[in-house]
Amino acid sequence: MKLPHSRQDDAAAPARARRGMAAFRPQSLVWLALAFILIALVANPLVQLVSISFEDPASRGWTIQNYIDAFSRVRYVRAFGNSMWLGVCVAALALAFGVPIAWAVSRTDMPMKGLVRVLVLATFATPPFLGAISWILLAGPNAGWLNRAFVELLGVQAGPLNIYSFYGLVFIIALYSFPYAVVFTTAALEMISSEMEDAANILGASRFTLTYRVTLPLALPAILASAIVIYLDAISLISSTIMIALPARINLIPLQLWEFFGYPLQLEVAAAYSLPLLLVTVGLFFVQQVILGRRGYVTLTGKGGERRLIKLGAYRWPVLGFCLAILTLSVFLPYLVLLQAALAKAWARGPSLGNLTFDNFAHLLFQHPHAAQSIVNTFVYSSAAATFAVALALSIAYIVKRKLVPFAQALSIVAMTPIVVPGIIMAIGFYAAYAPPPVALAGTALILILAFTTRFLPVAYANANAAIGSINPEMEDAVRILGGGRFVALRRVLIPLLKRSLMGAWLLVFIISSREVSSALFLYGPDTRTMSVLFFDLTEGGRFEHLSALGVILLITVLFFVTCGQLLIGRDFMLRRGGSGG
Amino acid sequence: MTKLKITNVGRDYGNTPAVEDFSLDIADGEFISLLGPSGCGKTTMLRMIAGFIEPSRGTIALNGQMISSPSAVLPPEHRSMSMIFQSYAIWPNMTVYQNVAFGLELRKVPASEISRRVGEMLEVVQLTVQASRYPAELSGGQQQRVALARAVIVQPEVLLLDEPLSNLDANLREEMRLEIRRMHNEFKITTVYVTHDQAEAMVASDRIVVMSKGRVEQIASPREIYRSPATRFVASFIGRTNFLTGRRNGAAFEFSAFKIPSDRLPSASERDQVVVSLRPHSVGVVPRRASPPDGRLISIDGSVVDRAYFGDHWDYSIKLADDSMLIASVEPYLEYQIGDNVSLDIDLEHLSVLTDATT
Ligand SMILES: Nc1ncnc2c1ncn2[C@@H]1O[C@H](COP(=O)(O)OP(=O)(O)OP(=O)(O)O)[C@@H](O)[C@H]1O
Ligand SMILES: [Mg+2]
């Protein structure tokens, strides 16, 4: 072989050189574009939220009247207190559910761990409002299945359970947020090596003393961190709250915001009312970061030293029994009653052949004025949001990781900011920023898509960042030195290598968007209902059979995509970085 | 003809310089090694040549055309260079064939010519059978050859290699070292090779640039680097050596236990004090002489205080008259006992005066 080409290339080199060196750096343009998008999606809604809370709705002048309106009535202030207490109760109960399961799964030789893991994932994937509707069927006063069972078995006058109560609500929320405790605690327990336990063992500590005195204290920071996440989730959760607390006449922050947001619309007061909640959230989030040693919980999943499993001996079965009991409450029983109701002519008549029908599904799909549309909407909005969020997250993560521009880090901080903003507050901010003219996006598909994108941007970003970090930059350098630009490197090498993880991130955002309630409920218009909005439409005066059928459709959709994710990305893909809806 | 002209290039990270005042003219077809310990700035310099990093100071020109300066850097994709990375950076999503063909595709070479040239190249690196395999299915050495083929096939202006052999085991490394040299002989591509392994640099290079802490210590041919190290660092980094300090006294330099007439050390003629490097292999050990030898040799008396047998040579630690120590390496059949009185024969041709050290 000879070298004809490189010699010919010489002639072209100078021309290329001049062109290349003089060229304006396109990176800065991309940076500007991304910064603009992030400001529009993340910063502007928050700024609008704050500024509108000080605005007089009539004169558009400056005022603090909104804050006076928001906090002058006892009812409003009590909602705050109720929510705080609710959060504490939920966090405590969720830890009681989740920590033992985490310990059993990660540190003991309990049988059937695989099943327990799958069921925890199923719990996590279940939208909380589906859990709520199922539990209304199970523990509603009088007609609830469990109450009827009590009457049947014990011969008492009336069943003792009433889901429409404060502690009913606590139970429902904890039942669907304990997976956070499992995820965090498992990650921490897997970092503790058996050597630390051995050290205590040699000093004569017994198996269970050991667990109490050594293992759990070591995992305590992670457990506290999960408690904070659960607490924050609980105080701003709107879905189960509407279904349970509204009929039970318990006032809570999300309900109060919902009321301000209803008719007549008091946007300014809602903004003022939501700011303390935002401060609580931001504050607790930083506490959590400090507790976790500023590492963030993603990094907790490393492997630290060798671990041996604790032999439970005869206790294996009670421990398994405990895990399965909780998961029966969160998965088996609810799914069972939901399916039964969805396929029943009248759910209270119980499962029998005569009571079996597909009419509920048919009604929803073919007769209901909004149902079919809302299913389509859900798919379209969730796909669009997932696509935007992943594309945006990928661009930002790439620029930050490759240090393409100065101050790239600022982009990543902004991209992660929505994680500290509760969904209802983000929705109010979006409404304040983009609903009124001149943008006038009120009730459009676009505002929903943008809100979903923003809300789940941190999930996409954390995934994209981890994915890019796993790829050696020399892979791209190799493209560039052979004559391909950055864009060629992205298209031919980086994207193909990231395909699987990006698909995983996309699915994750898609799934949590498809069950998102808070932003949807505050931002939808007559033609832009999603399945979760429809769900609440049906709750008011609808029939439980139809509601259940819609729930089954939603559940099947979610489980289908979760399964896709599992097959594509591997076990536990949803549990990697907390994505929850609700 | 100068292919690559590097003039006073420096690069800072924060306030600490990673490379300082690097100047080098590389001739067309020359094989240059950058040699130095970890962290001395080799990769930084190589990546500046490639265009991945802009210099903080100085300029780089290719064929007389400026390609890097603090104000403007021609991006790597417009430099017609190739690089082999420490991680190989073989693209796992492409087959061996696609990896090798990629550079030609980017250059819009017609398809028929691509397949011919890739076929030829795969033959050269003995990967014809593996053409349709993915990198994950190749051994480390085969991956390395893919990287080599991928870089060479585009017939680059300059080929850059960043410690390409450091991940291979000893045998394979030997083989690849020769392979790289063979490719260089066949294609005559101007090559800059980064390594911290002196043997690699010695075997392959026309010239070696020895670096330390971001500075160039010496630029010379492998033989010169070994025989006449310019600085204390070079002398100790390349092989083993003895350092001897001498002071001027009239027409001679007085070392601890012997004298050298100053006209015998022409490169030190201006100085009051010199440090010389003397390789252990350049010291002859003979039974104690009665009278000094003549000619180029000087002779020093000493006694053996320690010895080590390596099979192919003996190492003797010799104590000189003033109690200073010297290491000598001699043929395995020249055996002396500890305590033996010996004379050391030193050929002045093998003494090299260090330019940087005065003490
Ligand atoms: N991106 C960077 N930021 C800050 N300092 C850097 C950066 N890259 C390199 N350095 C510093 O510059 C110096 C030279 O690094 P370089 O990678 O060039 O060394 P090297 O000679 O290639 O070492 P090795 O043999 O270990 O690869 C080192 O001290 C390193 O810490
Ligand atoms: Mg290096």
Short mmCIF file of C-alpha atoms in Angstrom, two decimals, chain A residues 15-355:
data_model
loop_
_atom_site.label_atom_id
_atom_site.label_comp_id
_atom_site.label_asym_id
_atom_site.label_seq_id
_atom_site.Cartn_x
_atom_site.Cartn_y
_atom_site.Cartn_z
CA ALA A 15 -8.36 25.86 3.28
CA ARG A 16 -9.95 23.58 5.84
CA ALA A 17 -7.72 24.96 8.50
CA ARG A 18 -8.83 28.50 7.94
CA ARG A 19 -12.46 27.56 7.78
CA GLY A 20 -12.32 25.41 10.90
CA MET A 21 -10.39 27.86 13.00
CA ALA A 22 -12.43 30.87 12.07
CA ALA A 23 -15.71 29.08 12.62
CA PHE A 24 -17.95 30.31 15.42
CA ARG A 25 -18.18 27.74 18.16
CA PRO A 26 -21.59 26.12 17.82
CA GLN A 27 -21.37 24.86 21.41
CA SER A 28 -22.12 28.28 22.80
CA LEU A 29 -25.24 28.46 20.69
CA VAL A 30 -26.39 25.09 21.99
CA TRP A 31 -25.64 26.22 25.52
CA LEU A 32 -27.75 29.31 25.03
CA ALA A 33 -30.60 27.29 23.60
CA LEU A 34 -30.53 24.82 26.46
CA ALA A 35 -30.29 27.59 29.02
CA PHE A 36 -33.30 29.24 27.44
CA ILE A 37 -35.34 26.04 27.50
CA LEU A 38 -34.43 25.36 31.11
CA ILE A 39 -35.32 28.88 32.15
CA ALA A 40 -38.65 28.55 30.41
CA LEU A 41 -39.40 25.14 31.90
CA VAL A 42 -37.95 25.33 35.39
CA ALA A 43 -37.05 28.83 36.45
CA ASN A 44 -39.85 30.90 34.98
CA PRO A 45 -42.74 28.95 36.56
CA LEU A 46 -41.09 29.24 39.98
CA VAL A 47 -40.38 32.92 39.53
CA GLN A 48 -43.97 33.50 38.40
CA LEU A 49 -45.24 31.55 41.37
CA VAL A 50 -43.38 33.77 43.80
CA SER A 51 -44.14 37.00 42.01
CA ILE A 52 -47.84 36.31 41.58
CA SER A 53 -48.13 35.52 45.28
CA PHE A 54 -47.31 39.19 45.93
CA GLU A 55 -49.62 40.51 43.23
CA ASP A 56 -52.98 42.14 43.68
CA PRO A 57 -55.30 40.34 41.22
CA ALA A 58 -57.28 43.50 40.53
CA SER A 59 -54.69 46.23 40.27
CA ARG A 60 -51.66 44.05 39.40
CA GLY A 61 -49.80 46.02 42.04
CA TRP A 62 -47.66 44.76 44.90
CA THR A 63 -49.42 43.42 47.98
CA ILE A 64 -49.18 40.96 50.83
CA GLN A 65 -52.91 40.59 51.00
CA ASN A 66 -52.70 37.14 49.39
CA TYR A 67 -50.71 35.83 52.33
CA ILE A 68 -53.19 37.33 54.75
CA ASP A 69 -56.03 35.67 52.84
CA ALA A 70 -54.21 32.38 52.74
CA PHE A 71 -53.40 32.12 56.41
CA SER A 72 -56.05 34.14 58.21
CA ARG A 73 -58.68 31.43 58.43
CA VAL A 74 -58.38 28.71 61.03
CA ARG A 75 -59.54 26.16 58.48
CA TYR A 76 -56.66 27.00 56.16
CA VAL A 77 -54.07 26.89 58.89
CA ARG A 78 -55.44 23.66 60.27
CA ALA A 79 -54.98 22.07 56.84
CA PHE A 80 -51.31 22.83 57.20
CA GLY A 81 -51.14 21.20 60.60
CA ASN A 82 -53.13 18.19 59.40
CA SER A 83 -50.78 17.67 56.47
CA MET A 84 -47.67 17.87 58.62
CA TRP A 85 -49.05 15.30 61.04
CA LEU A 86 -50.22 13.15 58.14
CA GLY A 87 -46.68 13.18 56.74
CA VAL A 88 -45.20 12.07 60.05
CA CYS A 89 -47.67 9.22 60.45
CA VAL A 90 -47.23 8.06 56.87
CA ALA A 91 -43.44 8.11 57.15
CA ALA A 92 -43.53 6.13 60.41
CA LEU A 93 -45.89 3.50 59.03
CA ALA A 94 -44.03 3.22 55.73
CA LEU A 95 -40.77 2.61 57.61
CA ALA A 96 -42.48 -0.04 59.70
CA PHE A 97 -43.52 -1.75 56.47
CA GLY A 98 -40.40 -1.15 54.40
CA VAL A 99 -37.38 -1.50 56.68
CA PRO A 100 -38.08 -5.09 57.78
CA ILE A 101 -38.69 -6.08 54.15
CA ALA A 102 -35.42 -4.47 53.10
CA TRP A 103 -33.55 -6.22 55.88
CA ALA A 104 -35.13 -9.58 55.10
CA VAL A 105 -34.42 -9.31 51.39
CA SER A 106 -30.85 -8.07 51.62
CA ARG A 107 -29.43 -9.60 54.83
CA THR A 108 -31.19 -12.86 55.55
CA ASP A 109 -31.70 -16.24 53.97
CA MET A 110 -35.46 -15.76 53.78
CA PRO A 111 -36.98 -17.88 51.00
CA MET A 112 -38.77 -16.49 47.94
CA LYS A 113 -36.84 -13.23 47.86
CA GLY A 114 -37.36 -12.95 44.11
CA LEU A 115 -41.12 -12.94 44.55
CA VAL A 116 -40.92 -10.34 47.31
CA ARG A 117 -38.77 -8.10 45.11
CA VAL A 118 -41.17 -8.35 42.19
CA LEU A 119 -44.11 -7.52 44.43
CA VAL A 120 -42.32 -4.50 45.88
CA LEU A 121 -41.75 -3.33 42.32
CA ALA A 122 -45.42 -3.96 41.51
CA THR A 123 -46.38 -1.87 44.54
CA PHE A 124 -44.12 0.90 43.35
CA ALA A 125 -45.59 0.74 39.86
CA THR A 126 -49.15 0.91 41.14
CA PRO A 127 -50.55 4.44 40.93
CA PRO A 128 -51.56 5.44 44.48
CA PHE A 129 -55.07 6.43 43.39
CA LEU A 130 -55.66 2.88 42.10
CA GLY A 131 -54.66 1.63 45.51
CA ALA A 132 -57.07 4.12 47.00
CA ILE A 133 -60.02 3.02 44.89
CA SER A 134 -59.32 -0.63 45.65
CA TRP A 135 -59.16 0.08 49.33
CA ILE A 136 -62.46 1.91 49.17
CA LEU A 137 -63.88 -1.34 47.85
CA LEU A 138 -62.07 -3.28 50.56
CA ALA A 139 -62.53 -1.11 53.61
CA GLY A 140 -65.34 1.24 52.80
CA PRO A 141 -67.80 1.47 55.70
CA ASN A 142 -70.47 -1.28 55.58
CA ALA A 143 -70.07 -2.47 51.99
CA GLY A 144 -66.28 -2.93 51.96
CA TRP A 145 -65.25 -6.54 51.46
CA LEU A 146 -63.17 -6.70 54.61
CA ASN A 147 -65.95 -5.22 56.71
CA ARG A 148 -68.39 -7.75 55.28
CA ALA A 149 -65.91 -10.49 56.07
CA PHE A 150 -65.72 -9.29 59.66
CA VAL A 151 -69.51 -9.36 59.97
CA GLU A 152 -69.60 -12.79 58.38
CA LEU A 153 -66.84 -14.35 60.43
CA LEU A 154 -67.21 -12.69 63.80
CA GLY A 155 -70.89 -12.05 63.78
CA VAL A 156 -70.40 -8.41 64.79
CA GLN A 157 -73.02 -5.81 63.94
CA ALA A 158 -70.92 -3.69 61.61
CA GLY A 159 -67.40 -3.94 60.23
CA PRO A 160 -64.82 -1.92 62.19
CA LEU A 161 -62.93 -0.49 59.22
CA ASN A 162 -63.49 2.95 57.77
CA ILE A 163 -61.13 3.98 55.02
CA TYR A 164 -62.69 7.44 54.96
CA SER A 165 -60.72 8.59 57.96
CA PHE A 166 -57.44 10.24 58.76
CA TYR A 167 -55.74 6.98 59.60
CA GLY A 168 -57.34 5.30 56.63
CA LEU A 169 -55.62 7.87 54.48
CA VAL A 170 -52.34 7.38 56.36
CA PHE A 171 -52.59 3.67 55.73
CA ILE A 172 -53.31 4.06 51.99
CA ILE A 173 -50.48 6.47 51.38
CA ALA A 174 -47.96 4.47 53.42
CA LEU A 175 -48.97 1.29 51.64
CA TYR A 176 -47.84 2.72 48.32
CA SER A 177 -44.82 4.71 49.45
CA PHE A 178 -43.03 2.10 51.56
CA PRO A 179 -41.05 0.92 48.48
CA TYR A 180 -38.94 4.07 48.95
CA ALA A 181 -37.94 2.77 52.36
CA VAL A 182 -37.14 -0.62 50.84
CA VAL A 183 -35.00 0.88 48.07
CA PHE A 184 -33.02 3.22 50.30
CA THR A 185 -32.52 0.75 53.11
CA THR A 186 -31.53 -2.09 50.82
CA ALA A 187 -28.95 0.12 49.16
CA ALA A 188 -27.48 1.07 52.52
CA LEU A 189 -27.53 -2.46 53.91
CA GLU A 190 -25.68 -3.67 50.87
CA MET A 191 -22.89 -1.24 51.67
CA ILE A 192 -22.32 -2.66 55.13
CA SER A 193 -19.83 -5.46 55.03
CA SER A 194 -20.10 -8.52 57.18
CA GLU A 195 -16.78 -7.66 58.73
CA MET A 196 -18.36 -4.83 60.69
CA GLU A 197 -20.96 -7.23 61.98
CA ASP A 198 -18.33 -9.85 62.73
CA ALA A 199 -16.49 -7.34 64.83
CA ALA A 200 -19.56 -7.07 67.04
CA ASN A 201 -20.19 -10.77 66.87
CA ILE A 202 -16.79 -11.58 68.34
CA LEU A 203 -17.64 -9.38 71.28
CA GLY A 204 -20.53 -11.69 72.00
CA ALA A 205 -23.49 -9.92 70.42
CA SER A 206 -26.32 -12.23 69.41
CA ARG A 207 -27.89 -12.29 65.98
CA PHE A 208 -30.71 -9.94 66.82
CA THR A 209 -28.79 -7.68 69.16
CA LEU A 210 -26.46 -7.32 66.25
CA THR A 211 -29.22 -6.24 63.93
CA TYR A 212 -30.53 -3.66 66.40
CA ARG A 213 -27.24 -2.36 67.68
CA VAL A 214 -24.96 -2.48 64.64
CA THR A 215 -26.66 -3.07 61.32
CA LEU A 216 -29.65 -0.77 61.63
CA PRO A 217 -27.70 2.19 63.09
CA LEU A 218 -25.31 1.93 60.18
CA ALA A 219 -28.25 2.09 57.81
CA LEU A 220 -29.93 4.87 59.77
CA PRO A 221 -28.93 7.78 57.50
CA ALA A 222 -30.48 6.03 54.51
CA ILE A 223 -33.59 5.16 56.49
CA LEU A 224 -34.00 8.78 57.59
CA ALA A 225 -33.46 9.95 54.05
CA SER A 226 -36.21 7.66 52.82
CA ALA A 227 -38.48 8.92 55.60
CA ILE A 228 -37.98 12.44 54.28
CA VAL A 229 -38.83 11.43 50.73
CA ILE A 230 -41.95 9.65 51.94
CA TYR A 231 -42.94 12.59 54.13
CA LEU A 232 -42.56 15.07 51.27
CA ASP A 233 -44.51 12.80 48.97
CA ALA A 234 -47.30 12.42 51.48
CA ILE A 235 -47.83 16.09 52.27
CA SER A 236 -48.17 17.03 48.62
CA LEU A 237 -49.98 13.95 47.33
CA ILE A 238 -53.25 14.98 45.79
CA SER A 239 -54.67 11.83 44.25
CA SER A 240 -55.48 9.63 47.25
CA THR A 241 -56.18 12.74 49.25
CA ILE A 242 -59.03 13.79 46.98
CA MET A 243 -60.52 10.31 46.99
CA ILE A 244 -60.33 9.72 50.74
CA ALA A 245 -59.98 13.02 52.60
CA LEU A 246 -62.55 14.96 50.58
CA PRO A 247 -65.46 12.62 51.45
CA ALA A 248 -64.08 12.33 54.99
CA ARG A 249 -64.04 16.12 55.34
CA ILE A 250 -60.44 16.31 56.45
CA ASN A 251 -58.73 19.40 55.17
CA LEU A 252 -55.17 19.05 53.92
CA ILE A 253 -52.74 21.27 52.01
CA PRO A 254 -53.36 19.71 48.57
CA LEU A 255 -57.11 19.94 49.08
CA GLN A 256 -56.90 23.54 50.17
CA LEU A 257 -54.83 24.36 47.08
CA TRP A 258 -57.35 22.48 44.99
CA GLU A 259 -60.10 24.60 46.51
CA PHE A 260 -58.26 27.87 45.81
CA PHE A 261 -57.79 26.58 42.31
CA GLY A 262 -61.45 25.77 41.84
CA TYR A 263 -64.26 28.22 41.32
CA PRO A 264 -63.77 31.12 41.84
CA LEU A 265 -60.15 30.83 40.86
CA GLN A 266 -57.87 32.39 43.47
CA LEU A 267 -54.54 31.83 41.77
CA GLU A 268 -52.69 34.48 43.79
CA VAL A 269 -53.85 33.06 47.11
CA ALA A 270 -52.99 29.54 45.97
CA ALA A 271 -49.49 30.73 45.14
CA ALA A 272 -49.14 32.37 48.53
CA TYR A 273 -50.48 29.30 50.26
CA SER A 274 -48.07 27.01 48.44
CA LEU A 275 -44.88 28.89 49.24
CA PRO A 276 -44.49 27.61 52.81
CA LEU A 277 -44.91 24.09 51.47
CA LEU A 278 -42.20 24.78 48.92
CA LEU A 279 -39.90 26.05 51.66
CA VAL A 280 -40.54 22.97 53.78
CA THR A 281 -39.77 20.77 50.79
CA VAL A 282 -36.57 22.55 49.84
CA GLY A 283 -35.43 22.64 53.46
CA LEU A 284 -36.07 18.96 54.08
CA PHE A 285 -34.46 18.07 50.80
CA PHE A 286 -31.25 19.72 51.90
CA VAL A 287 -31.47 18.01 55.27
CA GLN A 288 -31.71 14.77 53.37
CA GLN A 289 -28.64 15.61 51.31
CA VAL A 290 -26.70 16.35 54.48
CA ILE A 291 -27.83 13.12 56.07
CA LEU A 292 -26.70 11.18 53.05
CA GLY A 293 -23.32 12.84 53.24
CA ARG A 294 -23.89 15.00 50.19
CA ARG A 295 -23.46 12.00 47.98
CA GLY A 296 -27.04 11.65 46.90
CA TYR A 297 -28.59 8.26 47.12
CA VAL A 298 -27.60 7.09 43.67
CA THR A 299 -24.06 6.49 44.81
CA LEU A 300 -25.18 4.40 47.72
CA THR A 301 -25.62 1.43 45.48
CA GLY A 302 -21.93 0.52 45.40
CA LYS A 303 -20.70 -2.73 46.81
CA GLY A 304 -18.82 -2.59 50.06
CA GLY A 305 -16.97 -5.65 51.21
CA GLU A 306 -18.18 -9.17 51.51
CA ARG A 307 -21.56 -9.94 53.01
CA ARG A 308 -22.89 -13.10 54.50
CA LEU A 309 -26.55 -13.77 55.02
CA ILE A 310 -27.98 -14.14 58.48
CA LYS A 311 -29.41 -17.62 58.98
CA LEU A 312 -32.94 -17.15 60.23
CA GLY A 313 -33.58 -20.79 61.00
CA ALA A 314 -37.17 -21.34 62.09
CA TYR A 315 -37.86 -17.60 61.91
CA ARG A 316 -37.70 -17.77 58.12
CA TRP A 317 -41.40 -18.42 57.78
CA PRO A 318 -42.71 -15.70 60.09
CA VAL A 319 -40.41 -13.20 58.38
CA LEU A 320 -41.62 -14.27 54.95
CA GLY A 321 -45.15 -14.17 56.31
CA PHE A 322 -44.71 -10.55 57.36
CA CYS A 323 -43.39 -9.53 53.93
CA LEU A 324 -46.14 -11.36 52.08
CA ALA A 325 -48.81 -9.97 54.40
CA ILE A 326 -47.82 -6.40 53.54
CA LEU A 327 -47.58 -7.19 49.86
CA THR A 328 -50.97 -8.89 49.99
CA LEU A 329 -52.38 -5.63 51.30
CA SER A 330 -50.65 -3.57 48.62
CA VAL A 331 -50.90 -5.84 45.60
CA PHE A 332 -52.93 -9.04 45.82
CA LEU A 333 -56.09 -7.86 47.57
CA PRO A 334 -56.36 -4.54 45.70
CA TYR A 335 -55.76 -6.10 42.29
CA LEU A 336 -58.26 -8.82 43.07
CA VAL A 337 -61.10 -6.51 44.05
CA LEU A 338 -60.28 -4.12 41.25
CA LEU A 339 -60.49 -6.88 38.68
CA GLN A 340 -63.65 -8.24 40.22
CA ALA A 341 -65.33 -4.83 40.18
CA ALA A 342 -64.18 -4.11 36.65
CA LEU A 343 -65.77 -7.32 35.45
CA ALA A 344 -68.91 -7.06 37.53
CA LYS A 345 -72.37 -5.76 36.78
CA ALA A 346 -72.59 -4.69 40.40
CA TRP A 347 -69.42 -5.06 42.41
CA ALA A 348 -71.11 -5.61 45.76
CA ARG A 349 -72.86 -8.72 44.51
CA GLY A 350 -69.52 -10.49 44.51
CA PRO A 351 -67.83 -12.77 42.03
CA SER A 352 -70.26 -15.05 40.27
CA LEU A 353 -70.90 -16.04 36.69
CA GLY A 354 -74.14 -14.15 36.58
CA ASN A 355 -72.42 -11.00 37.71
#
